[in-house]
Coordinates of C-alpha atoms in Angstrom, one line a residue:
M1340 CA -0.2 0.1 0.0
E1341 CA 1.4 3.3 -0.7
T1342 CA 2.1 5.5 2.4
L1343 CA 1.4 9.0 2.9
S1344 CA 5.1 10.1 2.8
Q1345 CA 5.3 8.5 -1.0
R1346 CA 2.5 10.6 -2.1
I1347 CA 4.4 14.0 -1.5
T1348 CA 5.0 15.3 -5.3
S1349 CA 7.5 18.1 -6.1
M1350 CA 8.3 21.2 -3.7
E1351 CA 10.3 24.1 -4.7
S1352 CA 11.5 26.5 -2.1
V1353 CA 11.9 30.7 -2.1
Q1354 CA 12.6 33.2 -0.2
L1355 CA 9.9 35.9 0.3
Q1356 CA 10.2 39.0 2.6
G1357 CA 12.2 37.0 5.0
I1358 CA 10.0 34.2 5.0
A1359 CA 10.5 30.6 3.5
V1360 CA 8.2 30.2 1.1
A1361 CA 7.1 26.1 -0.4
F1362 CA 5.2 26.1 -3.4
V1363 CA 3.5 22.7 -3.6
T1364 CA 1.4 21.0 -5.9
A1365 CA -2.2 21.0 -5.6
S1366 CA -2.6 17.4 -5.0
A1367 CA 0.2 17.7 -2.0
L1368 CA -0.3 20.8 -0.4
Y1369 CA -0.4 19.7 2.8
Y1370 CA 1.7 16.7 2.5
V1371 CA 4.6 18.0 3.5
L1372 CA 7.6 16.1 4.5
P1373 CA 8.0 15.8 8.5
A1374 CA 12.0 16.3 8.3
A1375 CA 10.9 19.7 6.2
I1376 CA 8.5 20.8 8.9
S1377 CA 11.0 19.9 11.8
H1378 CA 13.9 21.9 10.3
I1379 CA 12.1 25.5 9.1
Q1380 CA 10.8 27.9 11.2
L1381 CA 7.8 28.6 8.7
S1382 CA 6.6 28.0 5.6
A1383 CA 4.0 30.0 3.0
L1384 CA 1.4 27.8 1.0
P1385 CA -0.4 29.4 -1.5
M1386 CA -4.2 28.0 -1.4
L1387 CA -7.3 28.6 -3.5
G1388 CA -9.8 31.0 -1.7
K1389 CA -6.8 32.5 0.4
T1390 CA -4.7 35.3 0.4
E1391 CA -1.4 34.2 2.4
V1392 CA -1.2 30.8 4.4
V1393 CA 1.7 30.2 6.5
V1394 CA 2.2 26.7 7.7
I1395 CA 4.2 26.8 11.3
P1396 CA 5.5 23.4 13.2
P1397 CA 3.5 22.1 16.0
K1398 CA 6.7 23.7 18.5
L1399 CA 5.5 27.2 17.7
L1400 CA 1.9 26.5 18.9
S1401 CA 2.3 26.9 22.4
E1402 CA 4.1 30.3 21.6
L1403 CA 1.6 31.6 19.7
S1404 CA -1.0 30.4 22.4
K1405 CA 0.1 32.9 24.8
S1406 CA -1.0 35.5 22.9
P1407 CA -4.5 34.7 21.7
R1408 CA -5.7 38.3 20.8
T1409 CA -3.3 38.0 17.6
L1410 CA -4.9 35.2 16.4
S1411 CA -9.1 34.5 15.3
A1412 CA -10.0 30.9 15.2
E1413 CA -13.4 31.9 14.0
I1414 CA -12.2 34.8 11.3
A1415 CA -10.1 32.0 9.6
G1416 CA -13.0 29.0 10.1
N1417 CA -15.5 31.8 8.4
E1418 CA -13.3 33.0 5.7
F1419 CA -12.6 29.3 5.1
I1420 CA -16.4 28.4 4.7
A1421 CA -17.1 31.4 3.0
G1422 CA -19.5 32.3 5.8
K1423 CA -20.6 35.6 4.4
Y1424 CA -22.4 34.3 1.3
T1425 CA -23.1 30.5 2.7
K1426 CA -24.2 31.7 6.2
V1427 CA -23.2 28.8 8.0
K1428 CA -22.8 29.2 11.7
A1429 CA -20.0 25.8 12.7
L1430 CA -20.2 26.8 16.3
T1431 CA -22.0 29.8 17.6
P1432 CA -21.3 30.6 21.4
I1433 CA -25.1 29.5 22.5
L1434 CA -24.1 26.0 20.4
L1435 CA -20.6 25.5 22.4
H1436 CA -22.1 26.5 25.8
S1437 CA -25.2 23.6 25.3
I1438 CA -22.7 21.3 24.5
T1439 CA -20.0 21.6 26.9
K1440 CA -22.4 22.2 29.6
Y1441 CA -25.1 19.6 28.6
L1442 CA -24.4 17.4 25.8
I1443 CA -20.7 16.0 27.3
P1444 CA -22.1 15.5 30.8
S1445 CA -25.4 13.7 29.2
L1446 CA -23.2 10.6 27.7
G1447 CA -23.2 8.9 30.8
R1448 CA -26.5 8.9 31.7
N1449 CA -27.6 8.8 27.8
A1450 CA -25.3 5.8 26.6
V1451 CA -27.4 2.9 26.6
V1452 CA -29.9 5.4 24.5
M1453 CA -27.3 6.0 22.1
S1454 CA -26.6 2.4 21.9
E1455 CA -30.5 1.1 21.4
E1456 CA -30.2 4.1 18.3
V1457 CA -27.3 2.7 17.0
S1458 CA -28.3 -0.9 16.7
N1459 CA -31.6 0.3 15.5
A1460 CA -30.0 2.3 12.5
V1461 CA -27.4 -0.4 12.3
R1462 CA -30.4 -3.1 11.7
L1463 CA -32.3 -1.1 9.5
G1464 CA -29.2 0.2 7.2
I1465 CA -27.5 -3.2 6.2
P1466 CA -28.6 -5.8 4.3
T1467 CA -29.2 -9.0 5.8
C1468 CA -26.2 -10.6 4.1
N1469 CA -26.8 -14.4 5.3
D1470 CA -23.8 -15.0 2.6
W1471 CA -21.2 -13.0 1.6
T1472 CA -22.7 -9.6 0.1
G1473 CA -21.3 -6.3 -1.5
V1474 CA -22.3 -3.6 0.3
N1475 CA -21.8 0.3 -0.8
I1476 CA -21.0 1.0 2.8
Y1477 CA -20.4 4.8 3.0
P1478 CA -24.1 6.2 2.4
K1479 CA -25.5 3.6 4.9
I1480 CA -23.1 4.6 7.8
M1481 CA -23.9 8.5 6.8
R1482 CA -27.7 7.4 7.6
M1483 CA -26.5 5.9 10.9
V1484 CA -24.4 8.7 11.7
T1485 CA -27.1 11.3 11.2
V1486 CA -30.2 9.5 12.3
S1487 CA -28.1 8.4 15.8
T1488 CA -26.4 11.8 16.1
G1489 CA -30.3 13.7 15.2
R1490 CA -31.3 11.9 18.4
F1491 CA -29.3 13.8 20.6
L1492 CA -29.5 17.0 18.4
V1493 CA -33.2 17.4 17.7
G1494 CA -35.0 14.7 19.7
S1495 CA -37.1 11.8 18.9
E1496 CA -39.5 13.6 17.1
L1497 CA -37.5 14.4 14.1
N1498 CA -34.0 12.0 13.9
R1499 CA -35.8 9.3 12.3
S1500 CA -37.8 11.5 9.4
E1501 CA -37.0 11.0 6.0
D1502 CA -37.4 14.7 5.7
Y1503 CA -35.1 15.7 8.1
I1504 CA -32.3 13.1 7.4
D1505 CA -32.5 14.4 3.5
T1506 CA -32.2 18.2 4.5
V1507 CA -29.4 17.4 6.6
H1508 CA -27.1 15.1 4.2
N1509 CA -28.4 17.9 0.9
Y1510 CA -27.5 20.7 3.5
A1511 CA -23.8 19.5 4.1
L1512 CA -23.3 18.8 0.0
D1513 CA -25.2 22.1 -1.1
V1514 CA -22.7 24.0 1.4
S1515 CA -19.7 22.3 0.3
S1516 CA -20.7 22.9 -3.5
A1517 CA -21.6 26.7 -2.7
Q1518 CA -18.3 27.0 -0.7
S1519 CA -16.3 26.1 -3.3
A1520 CA -18.3 28.0 -6.1
V1521 CA -17.5 31.4 -3.9
H1522 CA -13.5 30.4 -3.4
K1523 CA -13.3 30.1 -7.1
M1524 CA -14.5 33.9 -7.7
H1525 CA -11.8 36.9 -7.3
P1526 CA -12.4 38.6 -3.9
W1527 CA -13.1 41.6 -5.7
I1528 CA -16.5 40.3 -7.6
R1529 CA -17.7 38.3 -4.4
P1530 CA -19.6 41.3 -3.1
L1531 CA -21.1 41.8 -6.4
L1532 CA -22.4 38.6 -7.7
A1533 CA -21.7 35.6 -5.1
E1534 CA -25.2 35.8 -3.9
W1535 CA -26.4 35.0 -7.8
L1536 CA -24.2 32.1 -8.0
P1537 CA -26.6 29.1 -8.6
E1538 CA -24.9 27.1 -5.5
I1539 CA -25.4 29.9 -3.4
R1540 CA -29.0 30.0 -4.5
R1541 CA -29.8 26.6 -3.9
L1542 CA -28.2 26.5 -0.7
R1543 CA -30.8 29.6 0.3
K1544 CA -33.4 27.2 -1.0
R1545 CA -32.1 24.0 1.2
T1546 CA -31.8 26.7 4.3
E1547 CA -36.1 27.3 3.9
E1548 CA -36.4 24.0 4.0
A1549 CA -34.7 23.2 6.8
F1550 CA -36.7 26.3 8.6
A1551 CA -40.1 24.9 7.4
L1552 CA -38.9 21.3 8.9
F1553 CA -37.9 22.7 12.4
E1554 CA -40.7 25.7 12.5
S1555 CA -43.3 23.4 14.3
L1556 CA -41.1 21.6 16.6
I1557 CA -39.4 24.8 17.8
K1558 CA -42.7 26.1 18.4
E1559 CA -44.0 23.1 20.5
R1560 CA -40.3 23.0 22.3
M1561 CA -40.8 26.3 23.4
K1562 CA -44.2 26.0 24.6
M1563 CA -42.9 23.0 26.7
Q1564 CA -40.2 25.2 28.1
R1565 CA -43.0 27.5 29.8
E1566 CA -45.1 25.1 30.8
L1567 CA -42.8 21.9 32.0
S1568 CA -40.6 21.0 34.7
E1569 CA -36.9 20.9 34.2
S1570 CA -37.3 17.1 34.6
E1571 CA -40.1 16.8 32.1
L1572 CA -38.1 18.6 29.3
P1573 CA -36.9 16.2 26.3
D1574 CA -33.0 15.7 27.1
D1575 CA -31.2 17.1 23.9
L1576 CA -29.2 19.8 22.1
L1577 CA -32.3 21.6 20.6
Q1578 CA -34.3 21.7 24.4
W1579 CA -30.8 22.9 26.0
M1580 CA -30.4 26.0 23.4
I1581 CA -33.5 26.9 23.8
A1582 CA -33.3 27.0 27.5
N1583 CA -30.2 29.2 27.3
R1584 CA -31.3 31.1 24.2
H1585 CA -31.9 34.7 26.0
N1586 CA -28.5 34.6 27.6
Y1587 CA -27.1 34.8 24.0
N1588 CA -29.6 37.0 22.1
N1589 CA -30.5 33.6 20.0
E1590 CA -34.3 34.5 20.5
D1591 CA -35.2 33.8 16.6
A1592 CA -35.9 30.0 15.5
H1593 CA -33.8 31.0 12.7
D1594 CA -31.0 30.9 15.0
L1595 CA -31.3 27.9 16.4
V1596 CA -32.1 26.0 13.3
Y1597 CA -28.7 27.7 11.7
S1598 CA -26.5 26.4 14.6
Q1599 CA -28.2 22.8 14.1
L1600 CA -27.3 23.2 10.6
G1601 CA -23.6 24.1 11.0
L1602 CA -23.6 21.3 13.8
T1603 CA -24.8 18.6 11.7
F1604 CA -22.4 20.1 8.9
T1605 CA -19.1 19.6 10.6
A1606 CA -19.8 16.8 13.0
N1607 CA -21.6 13.8 10.3
H1608 CA -19.3 13.7 7.5
S1609 CA -16.3 13.4 9.7
T1610 CA -18.0 10.9 12.1
A1611 CA -18.7 8.9 8.8
S1612 CA -15.7 9.3 7.1
T1613 CA -13.9 8.1 9.8
I1614 CA -15.8 5.0 10.8
T1615 CA -16.2 4.1 6.8
N1616 CA -11.9 4.3 7.2
A1617 CA -11.9 1.8 10.1
L1618 CA -14.2 -0.3 8.2
Y1619 CA -11.9 -0.1 4.9
T1620 CA -8.9 -0.8 7.0
L1621 CA -10.5 -3.4 9.2
A1622 CA -11.4 -5.6 5.6
T1623 CA -8.0 -5.9 4.6
M1624 CA -6.9 -7.1 8.5
G1625 CA -9.2 -10.2 9.4
D1626 CA -6.8 -11.0 12.3
L1627 CA -7.3 -8.1 13.6
I1628 CA -11.1 -8.0 13.4
D1629 CA -10.8 -11.1 16.1
V1630 CA -8.6 -9.1 18.3
I1631 CA -10.9 -6.0 18.4
R1632 CA -14.2 -8.2 18.7
D1633 CA -12.5 -9.8 21.7
D1634 CA -12.0 -6.7 23.2
I1635 CA -15.6 -5.5 22.9
T1636 CA -17.0 -8.9 24.2
Q1637 CA -15.1 -8.9 27.2
A1638 CA -16.0 -5.0 28.1
L1639 CA -19.7 -5.8 27.9
A1640 CA -19.4 -9.2 29.7
E1641 CA -17.8 -6.6 32.5
S1642 CA -21.1 -4.3 31.9
G1643 CA -23.9 -6.8 32.1
G1644 CA -24.0 -6.5 27.7
Q1645 CA -24.9 -3.1 27.8
F1646 CA -22.9 -0.3 25.7
T1647 CA -22.3 2.0 29.1
S1648 CA -19.2 4.8 28.8
K1649 CA -17.5 2.7 31.2
A1650 CA -17.6 -0.2 29.1
L1651 CA -16.4 1.7 26.2
D1652 CA -13.3 3.3 28.0
S1653 CA -12.2 0.0 28.6
M1654 CA -12.0 -1.3 25.0
W1655 CA -8.4 0.1 24.8
K1656 CA -7.6 -2.1 22.0
F1657 CA -10.7 -1.0 19.9
D1658 CA -9.9 2.7 21.0
S1659 CA -5.8 2.2 19.7
F1660 CA -7.3 0.6 16.7
I1661 CA -9.5 3.9 15.9
K1662 CA -7.1 6.3 17.0
E1663 CA -4.2 4.6 14.6
T1664 CA -6.9 4.8 11.6
V1665 CA -7.1 8.8 12.5
R1666 CA -3.4 9.3 12.5
M1667 CA -2.9 7.2 9.2
N1668 CA -5.7 8.5 7.2
P1669 CA -6.4 12.2 8.6
L1670 CA -9.8 14.2 6.9
V1671 CA -8.3 17.1 6.8
M1672 CA -4.6 18.2 5.7
S1673 CA -4.1 21.4 8.4
V1674 CA -5.3 22.0 11.8
A1675 CA -4.8 24.8 14.4
V1676 CA -6.1 27.2 11.4
R1677 CA -5.7 30.8 12.7
K1678 CA -6.0 34.3 10.7
V1679 CA -3.5 36.8 12.1
V1680 CA -5.1 40.0 13.2
E1681 CA -2.3 41.8 15.2
P1682 CA 1.5 41.6 13.5
I1683 CA 3.4 38.5 15.5
K1684 CA 7.3 38.8 16.0
L1685 CA 8.5 35.6 16.9
P1686 CA 11.8 34.6 19.2
S1687 CA 13.6 34.2 15.6
G1688 CA 12.5 37.8 15.1
Q1689 CA 10.5 37.0 11.8
V1690 CA 7.2 38.9 12.0
I1691 CA 3.9 37.6 10.7
P1692 CA 2.1 40.5 9.5
T1693 CA -1.5 41.1 9.4
G1694 CA -4.3 39.1 7.5
V1695 CA -2.2 35.8 7.3
T1696 CA -3.6 32.7 7.9
L1697 CA -1.7 30.0 10.1
E1698 CA -2.0 26.6 9.9
T1699 CA -0.1 23.3 11.3
P1700 CA 0.0 20.4 8.4
L1701 CA -1.5 17.6 10.3
V1702 CA -0.2 14.8 7.9
A1703 CA 3.3 16.0 8.9
V1704 CA 2.9 15.9 12.6
N1705 CA 1.4 12.1 12.0
L1706 CA 3.9 11.0 9.6
D1707 CA 7.0 12.2 12.3
D1708 CA 9.2 9.2 12.9
Q1709 CA 10.4 11.3 16.3
I1710 CA 6.5 11.6 17.2
F1711 CA 5.5 8.3 16.0
P1712 CA 8.5 5.4 15.5
N1713 CA 7.8 3.8 12.3
A1714 CA 5.1 6.5 11.5
D1715 CA 4.7 5.0 8.4
V1716 CA 3.6 1.8 9.2
F1717 CA -0.1 1.0 10.4
D1718 CA 0.1 -0.1 13.7
P1719 CA -3.3 -0.7 15.8
M1720 CA -1.8 -1.5 19.0
R1721 CA 0.3 1.4 19.0
F1722 CA -1.4 3.6 21.5
Y1723 CA -2.5 0.4 23.5
N1724 CA 0.9 -0.7 24.1
L1725 CA 1.9 2.9 24.8
R1726 CA -1.1 3.2 27.3
E1727 CA 0.1 0.1 28.9
K1728 CA 3.3 1.2 29.3
D1729 CA 2.2 4.2 31.0
R1730 CA -0.2 2.0 33.5
K1731 CA 2.5 -0.2 34.4
Q1732 CA 4.6 2.9 35.3
G1733 CA 2.0 4.6 36.6
D1734 CA 1.8 7.3 34.8
A1735 CA -1.8 8.0 34.2
R1736 CA -1.9 11.3 33.0
E1737 CA 0.7 10.1 30.0
A1738 CA -1.9 7.4 29.1
E1739 CA -4.5 10.0 29.1
F1740 CA -2.8 11.1 26.1
N1741 CA -2.6 8.1 24.1
Q1742 CA -6.6 7.7 24.3
L1743 CA -8.8 8.8 21.3
I1744 CA -10.3 11.8 22.5
S1745 CA -6.8 13.2 23.9
S1746 CA -5.4 16.4 22.3
S1747 CA -2.0 17.9 22.3
T1748 CA 1.0 19.1 19.8
S1749 CA 1.6 15.2 18.8
H1750 CA -2.3 14.6 18.8
M1751 CA -3.9 16.9 16.9
S1752 CA -6.8 15.8 14.9
W1753 CA -9.5 17.0 17.3
G1754 CA -7.7 20.5 17.2
F1755 CA -5.2 22.3 19.2
G1756 CA -5.9 24.4 22.6
K1757 CA -9.0 26.2 23.5
H1758 CA -10.5 25.1 20.1
T1759 CA -10.2 21.7 20.4
C1760 CA -13.4 20.0 19.3
P1761 CA -15.7 20.4 21.7
G1762 CA -17.4 17.4 21.1
R1763 CA -15.2 14.8 20.8
A1764 CA -16.2 12.7 23.5
F1765 CA -19.4 12.5 22.1
A1766 CA -18.1 11.7 18.6
A1767 CA -15.7 9.2 20.1
Q1768 CA -18.5 7.2 21.4
Q1769 CA -20.8 7.4 18.3
I1770 CA -17.6 6.1 16.5
K1771 CA -17.3 2.9 18.8
M1772 CA -20.8 2.3 19.5
I1773 CA -21.6 1.8 15.2
L1774 CA -18.6 0.4 14.5
A1775 CA -19.2 -2.3 17.6
H1776 CA -22.4 -3.1 16.5
I1777 CA -21.1 -3.8 13.1
I1778 CA -18.0 -5.9 14.1
L1779 CA -20.0 -8.2 16.3
R1780 CA -22.7 -8.4 13.8
Y1781 CA -20.8 -9.1 10.8
D1782 CA -17.4 -10.5 9.3
I1783 CA -16.0 -8.2 6.5
K1784 CA -13.2 -8.7 4.1
L1785 CA -12.7 -6.6 0.7
V1786 CA -14.4 -7.3 -2.7
G1787 CA -12.2 -10.1 -4.8
D1788 CA -8.7 -11.0 -4.5
S1789 CA -7.6 -7.8 -3.5
T1790 CA -5.4 -7.2 0.0
D1791 CA -4.8 -3.6 -0.6
R1792 CA -6.8 -1.2 1.4
Y1793 CA -9.0 1.5 -1.0
E1794 CA -7.1 4.9 -1.4
N1795 CA -8.4 8.0 -0.1
I1796 CA -9.6 10.5 -2.2
P1797 CA -8.0 14.1 -2.1
K1798 CA -10.7 16.7 -2.3
G1799 CA -9.3 20.4 -1.6
H1800 CA -7.6 20.3 2.0
L1801 CA -10.1 17.1 2.7
S1802 CA -8.7 13.6 2.0
L1803 CA -11.9 11.2 2.2
P1804 CA -12.7 7.6 2.0
D1805 CA -14.2 6.7 -1.1
P1806 CA -17.8 6.3 -0.9
T1807 CA -18.5 4.5 -4.1
K1808 CA -16.5 1.2 -2.7
D1809 CA -18.5 -1.9 -1.5
I1810 CA -17.2 -3.9 1.3
L1811 CA -17.8 -7.7 1.5
M1812 CA -20.3 -8.4 4.9
K1813 CA -21.5 -11.9 6.0
R1814 CA -23.8 -12.2 9.2
R1815 CA -22.5 -13.7 12.0
E1816 CA -24.2 -16.8 13.9
I1817 CA -24.3 -14.9 17.7

């Protein structure tokens, strides 16, 4: 199988205003050699839709984080998503508050509810497969994720509705198309013509459909908020947002819908892609499936057969496999994206001017042998072994850094610093549950005689699992 490092194409470096500038072919924009990153202070890359992008090594992140007023993740994110025209609100203050204060603390009490939702989605989503059957798995995983996420975002009134599933799925597609169309326009003419782009108009229509879909539910939920006690209210994100909307000037139902849509846009596709990547890898490693299955089975035996949060946390080998899958198949090529709003002077004397976008190349970090020995090799037990070593040495803190949801300058798939994904514990729990239900019910393998994992598809700064591929599945006798 071709490694990530081998996909790198030519790189030419020049000097511009005292900063090392690397020009890379579009297909390899973020596949920057770890060796190069560790030996240079900065690299500037041209990127579609942006003026100047400066790639910074991880060692500078902590230093830059000491001056938060000089950098803005919000401006960078809004610029990337063309928010002025797409109107996408990826992480509003009320949404962040609702996730951190309510959603994450609810995971323990709602783990069994999520498991039941996932179990039903898997049962309905995958064919019986009494014999080896080809299954186009990505669309089915996407539906499972949408339904099970929706249960905790909008509740049981909508999450299994075909209208909801269709709206959420197509909203994400329309946003991606609109974003791409806007970035292809010269910035000077966007204010004049962007609103007339067919992709923007289609997105507007889709958003109006979402407003209509949510309208009656939001009205009913607002009525419930006024009339019912807290213990009688639905236990989901929509209700938590309604309860707190006055503190965030979100009295308009449209604001609530925009927040919901923004969250599904950022969360559902990344979760579905991670699960699909894991299945594509497992399909090439038959022996590993048995190891993972045993890990899951043992944890469930100790929890009375229930997918509790404690049971999921005890699946160390399973956790390690998923984390290694994320390391070797990152969905984004860069992380810690920030817009410079005040000039930054580095210890080296270099000055990064206002208006520049800073990014850290995730692939380079993930393939750095100094961080991950034999980094080009997929080792499903890499993080399990590290956690076991730390456990035996009594270093519980270090062991935490090697679990799936950890975030540091060495583990950046969830982001970095205060902008690390606030919902990563929810996503990790959902990923584990969907994969576990599939692994326990089915044997899987690749179609035909191939033993090579399906290649991911580069798309701008993304690297996505091929959504057209089949895997063979066969129902197990349980």
